[in-house]
Amino acid sequence: MKFFEIIIELFMCNSIKRLLLFSIVALCYGTVSLAQVDQFIINKGWEFKQADKNEWLSATVPGCVHTDLLDHKKIEDPYFGTNEKKVQWVDKKDWVYKTTFKVNDLNKQKQELVFEGLDTYADVYLNGEKILTADNMFRSWTIDVTKGLKKGENELKVYFHSPIKMATPLWDEVGYPLYAINDDSKTGNTGDRKLSVMTRKAGYHYGWDWGPRLVTSGIYRNIYLKSWNKVTVDNIRYQQKNVSEKNVDILTTVNLNVVENANVTIDVLDAKSGKKYASQEVKVSANDKLTTLKFNIKKPKLWWSNGLGEQNLYPIKLVVREGDKVLDENTQNIGIRTINLITEKDDIGESFKIRLNGIDVFMKGTNYIPGDMFLTEVSDEKMEETIKACADANMNMIRVWGGGTYEKDLFYDLCDKYGLIVWQDFMFACSLYPGDENFVANVKAEVKENVIRLRNHASVGMWCGNNEIEWAWFGWGIQKQMKWSEADSTKIINDYFRLFTEEIPNTLHEYDDKDYWASSPYFRKYGDHLETKGDRHLWDVWKGPKSWDYYKSHVPRFMSEYGYQSYPEVETMQKYVTKEDLSLWSPGMRNHQKAKYGNKRIMKNVTKEFAVDGNNFEKVVYASQLYQAYDLQFAIETHRRKMPHCMGSLYWQVNDCWPVASWASIDYEGKWKASHYAVRDAYKDVITSVSLDEAQFNVYIVSDLLKAEKAKLKVDVLNLNGQVVKSEMMDVTIDPNTSKMYYQFPLTELAIDKKELVVVTTLIQKGKKIDQNEFFAARNKDLTLSTDYQLEKKVIAQNDGSYVIELSTDKVLRGVKITSSVEYGTWTDNYFDLVPGETKKIVWQPTAPSTEKVEFSVQTLNKILKDQPAEVLSQL
Ligand code: BMA
């Protein structure tokens, strides 16, 4: 089948949306093979059934058992209320999927079935013959079916064994319990058995402190029939050498699959302009299928992370041809750049910083978890929305965390496009794993495959062995807790060392030369020196009793995790619990808080900070979001002010995989919480930031720009009624790529109490305000904010359906939140502070045009603190 026929096929089928997007995306960004290689995606006519029953029902592929059962109303929505508990039987059953597909042309020399993702224990039968036993959702499988395929109708059957039933004997065989703190075996009814560690399957499926336990099975990525003659491209490695703005040498290693000896020509060219970079004739055979080519690009436009420059990408096409006949071709976007993790001894201890194109860049970013419990529910649009929201929030790094999954290709294409450097964990988190030969071999194959798949992406910047396993072993006292014998302890830690200090890095470095960090944090090596060496996770503020100030006294070289929980928007939650359950301690809401002591921790601080009434759900949601926003803002500014001692800040976490109380800054429905606006502001290229240190106000400017800039710095102190207490304006030259203190003054100079003031710092360049930041010196509850303010407001409807809202005030307002009566839309800003003398202009853009009259209401912390209701701004 020719490529355009495949596209037509895609147009004709029913559940094509995902596949269509897959093709378009593949064309736009990724890898696509045309030419003599035919690829036929088998996504139609699928049916499924419970193995021990006889009812076949239609199925969506790619998908999973839970979503298919849901489509047929065989289970209730597991995201609603406490339904999660009712569907725990699903993972104890075996499930069968089957379909038929037609083959008209058997003339190609090689026919292969490619399974891009089977979750997880699957026996695959073609026309009744077993062709594959799969046991790792992170791997793909290519099976030679040249002999087994028939002309006409063929039957494909995939038998999924229950991951619980499969893992139980494996667990028992180990002979000692393994550790997996987040595996919710209680809900899953597996007693003390933490089965997640036995299976190469996304850890978060078994429960996490922000996720339910929904242990899926299913065909979650494409299955396709690949038919080809003679030679096809298996994989390519583009290694960049001598990178500079003048030149880059690219060593291309092509790994071919060969079914018949051939004299082929390999061309490398620019897919857009057709310009040929290199051409080479090679004799290939099954024994000799590795070829290297060298070429160079003069004056390459380098790839930069978000904020530092363009994300230049070169679409490199590699063609394998025999004379004029193209046998296979492959196009990939390559970004020219050098990227290293620099860990070298220095005056402080040992650095941890990313060097991009020779420049040490402060990493501003976040941790990413899978976008849904059911991976195929993460549409390409949703994925792009999340990645774009990170770029819009001025981030330049995203960490793909080890309890989830190696994301689909699109994720990395988007990171290439938006300039987010990927910190890629291997898929191990907060657990200890078995060390038998089968397990190790399975992991090595998984590492090899994912490294090969991801290594050419401009965005993929570093690899990390695992999340928090060394911290657990060397810092949490789990050896005592688990009561392992000495012999078992030794075996467990030796298995750990073998995997993370030998097998994984050795396999990785066979296929890619980017840097490897064994564990985040690297506790074995740096446990006692986390402020001076390596990266650090800081959870003392969330867990308490430490307050935000703790961030200030504990600034590491790179903060790879910290954060604070909040509740999602009320409109989001009301879709997933009954009306009666819209209160913190209801059964429905409790099931949407997965962290131990989560509600208590939030409420303790939120009530302390804002004096909010814990029984008023809406106010609690609002206050929890503000608390999270202020927490992240404080931490980020603290980390950035300490640049270059600290060279990175990745908060936990950007997204949710279902509607839940969590550390996310964007909720499951894609709504920005207060924290996402705060993070965006704190991550701007140039910020002003005030620190109150021993009764002295220190005004900093932090700049990520690479050039010095001239600007005017304005420092105003206002009392909370809006009167100016102090005002200074000065000319400054902002030093590049660093943080510096530019101005200071003592609190005593002001003659008012710190509860009564706000310090407003403004940076002005060529008459334009490039930053404004408000610093409140006391805890929110103590602020003498007035409720008796005049809010001037203007709501202007635009022709395109958006609204412009202009606000100004006579008194200082804190935490201004605007809500629209129509639910879905985006705000250019929200949850901000407003000071007298400025007019704040916000645009609200509805997601879809609305015929309804849109109303806006405003609430402020001023009123919440004094328990007064929001006021409604009617449309003008
Ligand atoms: C971090 C993560 C996750 C967890 C989060 C919040 O350490 O690695 O394991 O969800 O903390 O507790």
PDB file of C-alpha atoms in Angstrom, residues 51 199 250 632 646 730 783 791 798:
ATOM      1  CA  ALA A  51     -11.083 -14.074  28.955  1.00  0.00           C
ATOM      2  CA  THR A 199       6.485  -5.599  36.300  1.00  0.00           C
ATOM      3  CA  ILE A 250      27.826  15.212  11.831  1.00  0.00           C
ATOM      4  CA  LEU A 632       6.392  28.512  44.541  1.00  0.00           C
ATOM      5  CA  CYS A 646      22.101  27.428  42.431  1.00  0.00           C
ATOM      6  CA  MET A 730      17.775  54.759  39.659  1.00  0.00           C
ATOM      7  CA  LEU A 783      -1.404  42.268  56.625  1.00  0.00           C
ATOM      8  CA  LEU A 791     -12.358  48.966  42.456  1.00  0.00           C
ATOM      9  CA  GLN A 798     -14.361  42.472  21.594  1.00  0.00           C
TER      10      GLN A 798
END
